[in-house]
Amino acid sequence: MKKLLLLLILSFFSVQGFAGSCPDGSEPIKSISEDGTYYVFNCSNNTNNNVTGQSGSSTIGQSIYKTITKGDAEIYEAQMLLNRFHRYSVGSPNGQWTWETQSAIQKFYQESGQNFDGKWSSQILSDLRDRRLITMPRSGPLSFAEKDEMLDEIRLKGNEISKVEKPWYKLNQLKFAVVTADEVSPPFCYPSPQDCIDSPGNYKPDPSNAIAGDFNGDGLQDLAIAWYILIHTTPREKTPSHVRFYLNDGNNNLISSPEIYALGEVPLRHNLYRMTVNDFNSDGQDDLFVGTMGVIMRVKGQKYSLNDFEPNLLLLSTKDGKMEDASHLIQGQENGGMIKDYTFSHATTSGDINCDGFADIYTGNVLLIGDGTGRFSNKSRDLPQGVHSHQKANSFASTIADFNGDGCGDVVMHLQDGINIWMSHYGKHLPRTFKELKMEDYYGSGNMGINNMVSGDLDGDGDPDLVTAITRKNPYYKGRKIVIFINQEGELIEKTKTLIKDDRDQDVKGRLQNYGEGMVQLIDHDRDGDLDIIDSTAGSYDQNGRFGYTIFENDGTGHFTVIPDSELVILKEDMFNGYQFDLPQTTYGFPIDIDGVGRLDYVSFMRSPSDLTIDNLYAYNSIFGYTVLGRDKPADIEVIEKIQKNSDLTISPKVKKTKDSVKFESSIKKNDKVVFEGADKFTKFNIGIPLDSSGALIVGFKDLKDKLHDKRELKVRFHIKYGDIDFASTICFWHKPYPESIVIRPSFKRKDWGGLKIKESSSSCNSRLNGKSTLKDLGIWAVITDLEKNAYKIFEALEKNSSIDLSVLLALPIIKNM
């Protein structure tokens, strides 16, 4: 129990120190910082480990440190920081004043143009803290992973859904994910110290890494997105990278679900990147490992970058369907530290490398061997000589598969010199051979970059083949192309030109080439029994660029044909009411099986412009996701268009069940029938108006032309959905000049409120105060209160959806300025 408590305490470690017991032996009090972005721990003497502070030593850090070793706490923390910067690595921190520590500090001061006398002092720790580039806490409140609401008013125009519906695909959720960033980036240089931007604007959230898995153990595919913040090479204070889980509700919807985190908090990093899903703790459920990139900051005019790296993220499933941060189970990361010789992970993959039946991980430049319980040992020393050394280029792409059929996983990795395979023999993990694969040089000597790779049986012969995505180094990340290697008796032979045509690295007939970053996956998208290639990228950063989701369909023999963009559901900026979006073609796409039938489903994204405002609120850089469902059978597109033209095109919020709506349903049932003229009699809003407190939804309106009175009054009959009941009621809008406002009064005639009998109120538009008790018993008091709260919101929706000039009738210019 004490060990478990220690591990829980250590999960709150920050760069300032460790959260542990207070000097008097009591437990620190955990609270959220004033700006809500991180946790603080306070003892009775007000000592804390505020992660954004820069001064003083952490008493809590000293206390927890003494439970680990007998060395000096400040030296220990200094060693941890030196390892994070990597250029000054000291090996395993031990709190002792070693020669390695002294030498690393000497180098640190020399490179900063300062003198060092060779003796330890607390000033060294202070200087190292000032050198930090990452000030993100290791965890934060669940609010970090909640869906943002800045884009809630975004809606499709009247008949736009019919334009995007396809024979094989249909639009599902318009905004299953909404993420915004409101932090301003400092000037930065990227990708080189010569490519500098002085006024970059806000950081941008980016969903470039997403992966499907059953993360809550209910048998349905969910989606995990490692939200990546651009620009990623600068220090940030309040925009952390984190994983959001979107759980499948079984009704074809992905729901943002931060409550899946078992400890009630979200693990945070500066820069999470590539992910891999596997059963690391052998409980039969999916787990998740995410590699980190840290900060590699280019400095204008300087040859060397400033680095600050961070631990990787390991999330293990629990028996109650949660995900728990188990990053401390990786050797080197026990106390918030770093894996020996680890820098960053541009490539992350998992599989059984040492032939023991348990999943292992190759990430960045390290090899982590799993024991089947979720613990990992650092066995990088087993890698080919020089591969795991920081002197060797990091792996930018990798995959694990048993290419020679001996029962052990082989590792294919892209290093500085090309693509290499590290292959076992005769069913033994070691020794292995290490050799380079032969492939065509597509972009000139030294100019081809391998961005991502994956393995699977493409040609149906039972052994795994290799698929990789290439791009140019110069111009940086320009163009993207799929390259295929076929497995011939354990030898991987490139067969690209005979198997696939991919022109996304070329400008074709005015259509600009693709951006080179992305993720390749091998999945049977059309359920015909073979593996298709699905490439998810950022598309193009140009208006006439390409869509970011590309499907290459397999004919069963390993020959591939691209599905044109015209067959996919793609939202564009001219489809939306009131808001214009830039970069409509830069959307990512990720495959996932949401509904279990038909073609594979996918999710995609659109980004808002940086100056977007909604309801007078600045929306900053926002991005929202939408889901697309693959049909079981091809639909007749003419029939779709005809149905859509005459049906409800609204993507509306869901009607919520509440105690009051249950009362209302019960009251209606006593009448045996609902008095309602029918939904087809009403003009539908482009997006329904939710009445949040009651749970009701205003769906449409009618009789606007016939119910106009003078400039101070308007009567409108609304279609309202409340619980499972559709009904109508007349609402009166009153223009009240003193003070200037709009007031709503409901009608209680016989055909209002589904035909409920309301004795206390009988006039056309009456104050409902006299019948308050009855209205509460009937369950409609909450709806009336909601109507009054949202009077202007409802009136504004009428104005947008009506051809009548309401501003003249109700003196709208005066009202809008109130």
PDB file of C-alpha atoms in Angstrom, residues 446-603:
ATOM      1  CA  GLY A 446      19.964  12.948 -49.706  1.00  0.00           C
ATOM      2  CA  ASN A 447      16.636  14.739 -50.250  1.00  0.00           C
ATOM      3  CA  MET A 448      14.153  11.946 -49.442  1.00  0.00           C
ATOM      4  CA  GLY A 449      12.611  11.750 -45.997  1.00  0.00           C
ATOM      5  CA  ILE A 450      10.693   8.746 -44.636  1.00  0.00           C
ATOM      6  CA  ASN A 451       7.796  10.142 -42.649  1.00  0.00           C
ATOM      7  CA  ASN A 452       5.812   7.090 -41.527  1.00  0.00           C
ATOM      8  CA  MET A 453       5.593   3.327 -42.126  1.00  0.00           C
ATOM      9  CA  VAL A 454       3.380   0.338 -41.374  1.00  0.00           C
ATOM     10  CA  SER A 455       3.368  -3.408 -42.097  1.00  0.00           C
ATOM     11  CA  GLY A 456       0.723  -5.955 -43.109  1.00  0.00           C
ATOM     12  CA  ASP A 457      -0.117  -8.637 -45.681  1.00  0.00           C
ATOM     13  CA  LEU A 458      -0.911  -6.755 -48.894  1.00  0.00           C
ATOM     14  CA  ASP A 459      -0.790  -9.560 -51.472  1.00  0.00           C
ATOM     15  CA  GLY A 460      -2.585 -12.297 -49.508  1.00  0.00           C
ATOM     16  CA  ASP A 461       0.345 -14.717 -49.283  1.00  0.00           C
ATOM     17  CA  GLY A 462       0.338 -14.825 -45.469  1.00  0.00           C
ATOM     18  CA  ASP A 463       3.472 -12.825 -44.689  1.00  0.00           C
ATOM     19  CA  PRO A 464       3.759  -9.123 -43.823  1.00  0.00           C
ATOM     20  CA  ASP A 465       4.753  -6.533 -46.402  1.00  0.00           C
ATOM     21  CA  LEU A 466       5.931  -2.956 -45.840  1.00  0.00           C
ATOM     22  CA  VAL A 467       4.294   0.376 -46.717  1.00  0.00           C
ATOM     23  CA  THR A 468       6.052   3.678 -46.128  1.00  0.00           C
ATOM     24  CA  ALA A 469       5.274   7.320 -46.899  1.00  0.00           C
ATOM     25  CA  ILE A 470       8.019   9.536 -48.258  1.00  0.00           C
ATOM     26  CA  THR A 471       8.389  13.310 -48.620  1.00  0.00           C
ATOM     27  CA  ARG A 472      11.034  15.854 -49.552  1.00  0.00           C
ATOM     28  CA  LYS A 473      13.520  17.346 -47.125  1.00  0.00           C
ATOM     29  CA  ASN A 474      13.839  20.391 -49.381  1.00  0.00           C
ATOM     30  CA  PRO A 475      11.418  22.044 -49.907  1.00  0.00           C
ATOM     31  CA  TYR A 476      10.584  21.016 -46.377  1.00  0.00           C
ATOM     32  CA  TYR A 477       7.803  18.381 -46.209  1.00  0.00           C
ATOM     33  CA  LYS A 478       6.628  19.142 -49.744  1.00  0.00           C
ATOM     34  CA  GLY A 479       4.814  16.291 -51.454  1.00  0.00           C
ATOM     35  CA  ARG A 480       3.817  12.848 -50.182  1.00  0.00           C
ATOM     36  CA  LYS A 481       4.053   9.472 -51.841  1.00  0.00           C
ATOM     37  CA  ILE A 482       3.341   5.852 -50.883  1.00  0.00           C
ATOM     38  CA  VAL A 483       6.183   3.359 -51.404  1.00  0.00           C
ATOM     39  CA  ILE A 484       5.546  -0.410 -51.203  1.00  0.00           C
ATOM     40  CA  PHE A 485       7.932  -3.277 -50.350  1.00  0.00           C
ATOM     41  CA  ILE A 486       6.713  -6.845 -50.967  1.00  0.00           C
ATOM     42  CA  ASN A 487       7.962  -9.678 -48.755  1.00  0.00           C
ATOM     43  CA  GLN A 488       9.619 -12.379 -50.852  1.00  0.00           C
ATOM     44  CA  GLU A 489      10.761 -15.209 -48.556  1.00  0.00           C
ATOM     45  CA  GLY A 490      11.832 -12.813 -45.828  1.00  0.00           C
ATOM     46  CA  GLU A 491      13.375 -10.246 -48.175  1.00  0.00           C
ATOM     47  CA  LEU A 492      11.607  -6.877 -48.590  1.00  0.00           C
ATOM     48  CA  ILE A 493      11.730  -5.825 -52.251  1.00  0.00           C
ATOM     49  CA  GLU A 494      10.424  -2.473 -53.458  1.00  0.00           C
ATOM     50  CA  LYS A 495       7.598  -2.886 -56.007  1.00  0.00           C
ATOM     51  CA  THR A 496       6.058   0.590 -55.921  1.00  0.00           C
ATOM     52  CA  LYS A 497       5.806   1.358 -59.651  1.00  0.00           C
ATOM     53  CA  THR A 498       4.026  -1.896 -60.496  1.00  0.00           C
ATOM     54  CA  LEU A 499       1.548  -1.783 -57.612  1.00  0.00           C
ATOM     55  CA  ILE A 500       0.386   1.793 -56.998  1.00  0.00           C
ATOM     56  CA  LYS A 501       0.159   5.197 -58.639  1.00  0.00           C
ATOM     57  CA  ASP A 502       0.375   8.062 -56.169  1.00  0.00           C
ATOM     58  CA  ASP A 503       0.818  11.534 -57.666  1.00  0.00           C
ATOM     59  CA  ARG A 504       0.383  13.512 -54.451  1.00  0.00           C
ATOM     60  CA  ASP A 505       4.029  14.574 -54.683  1.00  0.00           C
ATOM     61  CA  GLN A 506       3.316  16.351 -57.985  1.00  0.00           C
ATOM     62  CA  ASP A 507       1.274  19.350 -59.131  1.00  0.00           C
ATOM     63  CA  VAL A 508      -1.261  17.857 -61.532  1.00  0.00           C
ATOM     64  CA  LYS A 509      -3.477  19.997 -63.802  1.00  0.00           C
ATOM     65  CA  GLY A 510      -3.433  22.930 -61.414  1.00  0.00           C
ATOM     66  CA  ARG A 511      -4.030  20.771 -58.370  1.00  0.00           C
ATOM     67  CA  LEU A 512      -1.221  21.312 -55.896  1.00  0.00           C
ATOM     68  CA  GLN A 513       0.674  18.479 -54.272  1.00  0.00           C
ATOM     69  CA  ASN A 514       0.142  17.180 -50.781  1.00  0.00           C
ATOM     70  CA  TYR A 515       1.835  18.206 -47.533  1.00  0.00           C
ATOM     71  CA  GLY A 516       4.263  15.488 -46.448  1.00  0.00           C
ATOM     72  CA  GLU A 517       3.276  14.878 -42.800  1.00  0.00           C
ATOM     73  CA  GLY A 518       0.778  12.149 -41.867  1.00  0.00           C
ATOM     74  CA  MET A 519      -0.075   8.627 -40.710  1.00  0.00           C
ATOM     75  CA  VAL A 520      -0.393   5.493 -42.867  1.00  0.00           C
ATOM     76  CA  GLN A 521      -2.689   2.641 -41.802  1.00  0.00           C
ATOM     77  CA  LEU A 522      -3.518  -0.737 -43.363  1.00  0.00           C
ATOM     78  CA  ILE A 523      -7.223  -1.509 -42.862  1.00  0.00           C
ATOM     79  CA  ASP A 524      -9.915  -3.310 -44.838  1.00  0.00           C
ATOM     80  CA  HIS A 525     -12.003  -0.215 -45.582  1.00  0.00           C
ATOM     81  CA  ASP A 526     -14.530  -1.928 -47.916  1.00  0.00           C
ATOM     82  CA  ARG A 527     -14.767  -5.202 -45.961  1.00  0.00           C
ATOM     83  CA  ASP A 528     -13.768  -7.390 -48.908  1.00  0.00           C
ATOM     84  CA  GLY A 529     -11.137  -9.332 -46.948  1.00  0.00           C
ATOM     85  CA  ASP A 530      -7.924  -7.574 -47.956  1.00  0.00           C
ATOM     86  CA  LEU A 531      -5.923  -4.668 -46.527  1.00  0.00           C
ATOM     87  CA  ASP A 532      -6.342  -1.257 -48.110  1.00  0.00           C
ATOM     88  CA  ILE A 533      -3.973   1.685 -47.605  1.00  0.00           C
ATOM     89  CA  ILE A 534      -5.426   4.694 -45.798  1.00  0.00           C
ATOM     90  CA  ASP A 535      -3.184   7.726 -45.580  1.00  0.00           C
ATOM     91  CA  SER A 536      -4.206  10.519 -43.192  1.00  0.00           C
ATOM     92  CA  THR A 537      -2.423  13.815 -43.778  1.00  0.00           C
ATOM     93  CA  ALA A 538      -2.890  17.559 -43.429  1.00  0.00           C
ATOM     94  CA  GLY A 539      -3.735  17.741 -47.133  1.00  0.00           C
ATOM     95  CA  SER A 540      -2.491  20.975 -48.664  1.00  0.00           C
ATOM     96  CA  TYR A 541      -2.145  24.498 -47.299  1.00  0.00           C
ATOM     97  CA  ASP A 542      -3.596  25.985 -50.485  1.00  0.00           C
ATOM     98  CA  GLN A 543      -7.171  26.718 -51.531  1.00  0.00           C
ATOM     99  CA  ASN A 544      -6.877  24.438 -54.565  1.00  0.00           C
ATOM    100  CA  GLY A 545      -5.008  21.772 -52.627  1.00  0.00           C
ATOM    101  CA  ARG A 546      -5.844  18.181 -51.858  1.00  0.00           C
ATOM    102  CA  PHE A 547      -8.031  16.643 -49.184  1.00  0.00           C
ATOM    103  CA  GLY A 548      -6.075  15.089 -46.303  1.00  0.00           C
ATOM    104  CA  TYR A 549      -7.709  11.627 -46.390  1.00  0.00           C
ATOM    105  CA  THR A 550      -6.637   9.244 -49.151  1.00  0.00           C
ATOM    106  CA  ILE A 551      -7.832   5.660 -49.647  1.00  0.00           C
ATOM    107  CA  PHE A 552      -5.949   3.269 -51.932  1.00  0.00           C
ATOM    108  CA  GLU A 553      -8.194   0.250 -52.551  1.00  0.00           C
ATOM    109  CA  ASN A 554      -6.565  -3.204 -52.779  1.00  0.00           C
ATOM    110  CA  ASP A 555      -7.727  -5.630 -55.496  1.00  0.00           C
ATOM    111  CA  GLY A 556      -6.648  -8.536 -53.288  1.00  0.00           C
ATOM    112  CA  THR A 557      -3.275  -9.102 -54.972  1.00  0.00           C
ATOM    113  CA  GLY A 558      -1.493  -5.999 -53.663  1.00  0.00           C
ATOM    114  CA  HIS A 559      -2.389  -3.716 -56.588  1.00  0.00           C
ATOM    115  CA  PHE A 560      -3.966  -0.432 -55.500  1.00  0.00           C
ATOM    116  CA  THR A 561      -6.326   2.136 -57.007  1.00  0.00           C
ATOM    117  CA  VAL A 562      -6.924   5.528 -55.409  1.00  0.00           C
ATOM    118  CA  ILE A 563     -10.505   6.506 -54.538  1.00  0.00           C
ATOM    119  CA  PRO A 564     -11.002  10.070 -55.827  1.00  0.00           C
ATOM    120  CA  ASP A 565     -11.836  12.869 -53.394  1.00  0.00           C
ATOM    121  CA  SER A 566     -15.185  13.285 -55.152  1.00  0.00           C
ATOM    122  CA  GLU A 567     -16.335  10.009 -53.583  1.00  0.00           C
ATOM    123  CA  LEU A 568     -15.714  11.255 -50.021  1.00  0.00           C
ATOM    124  CA  VAL A 569     -17.659  13.598 -47.756  1.00  0.00           C
ATOM    125  CA  ILE A 570     -15.729  16.866 -47.614  1.00  0.00           C
ATOM    126  CA  LEU A 571     -17.025  20.001 -45.908  1.00  0.00           C
ATOM    127  CA  LYS A 572     -15.985  23.350 -47.387  1.00  0.00           C
ATOM    128  CA  GLU A 573     -16.246  26.913 -46.212  1.00  0.00           C
ATOM    129  CA  ASP A 574     -19.164  27.960 -48.444  1.00  0.00           C
ATOM    130  CA  MET A 575     -21.430  25.366 -46.806  1.00  0.00           C
ATOM    131  CA  PHE A 576     -21.751  27.254 -43.514  1.00  0.00           C
ATOM    132  CA  ASN A 577     -24.077  29.979 -42.297  1.00  0.00           C
ATOM    133  CA  GLY A 578     -22.404  33.213 -41.320  1.00  0.00           C
ATOM    134  CA  TYR A 579     -18.821  31.997 -40.860  1.00  0.00           C
ATOM    135  CA  GLN A 580     -16.015  31.637 -43.363  1.00  0.00           C
ATOM    136  CA  PHE A 581     -13.211  29.142 -42.839  1.00  0.00           C
ATOM    137  CA  ASP A 582      -9.769  29.345 -44.298  1.00  0.00           C
ATOM    138  CA  LEU A 583      -7.756  26.392 -45.616  1.00  0.00           C
ATOM    139  CA  PRO A 584     -10.793  24.211 -46.431  1.00  0.00           C
ATOM    140  CA  GLN A 585      -8.640  21.445 -47.920  1.00  0.00           C
ATOM    141  CA  THR A 586      -6.196  20.988 -45.047  1.00  0.00           C
ATOM    142  CA  THR A 587      -8.442  18.651 -43.099  1.00  0.00           C
ATOM    143  CA  TYR A 588      -7.126  15.360 -41.747  1.00  0.00           C
ATOM    144  CA  GLY A 589      -9.042  12.117 -41.956  1.00  0.00           C
ATOM    145  CA  PHE A 590      -8.753   9.044 -39.746  1.00  0.00           C
ATOM    146  CA  PRO A 591     -10.349   5.607 -40.215  1.00  0.00           C
ATOM    147  CA  ILE A 592     -12.538   4.115 -37.497  1.00  0.00           C
ATOM    148  CA  ASP A 593     -15.370   1.579 -37.383  1.00  0.00           C
ATOM    149  CA  ILE A 594     -18.139   3.587 -35.691  1.00  0.00           C
ATOM    150  CA  ASP A 595     -21.292   1.688 -36.673  1.00  0.00           C
ATOM    151  CA  GLY A 596     -19.998  -1.829 -37.399  1.00  0.00           C
ATOM    152  CA  VAL A 597     -21.590  -2.029 -40.857  1.00  0.00           C
ATOM    153  CA  GLY A 598     -20.790  -0.999 -44.390  1.00  0.00           C
ATOM    154  CA  ARG A 599     -17.628   0.662 -45.502  1.00  0.00           C
ATOM    155  CA  LEU A 600     -15.222   1.843 -42.865  1.00  0.00           C
ATOM    156  CA  ASP A 601     -16.156   5.163 -41.298  1.00  0.00           C
ATOM    157  CA  TYR A 602     -13.841   8.131 -40.857  1.00  0.00           C
ATOM    158  CA  VAL A 603     -13.478  11.429 -39.033  1.00  0.00           C
TER     159      VAL A 603
END
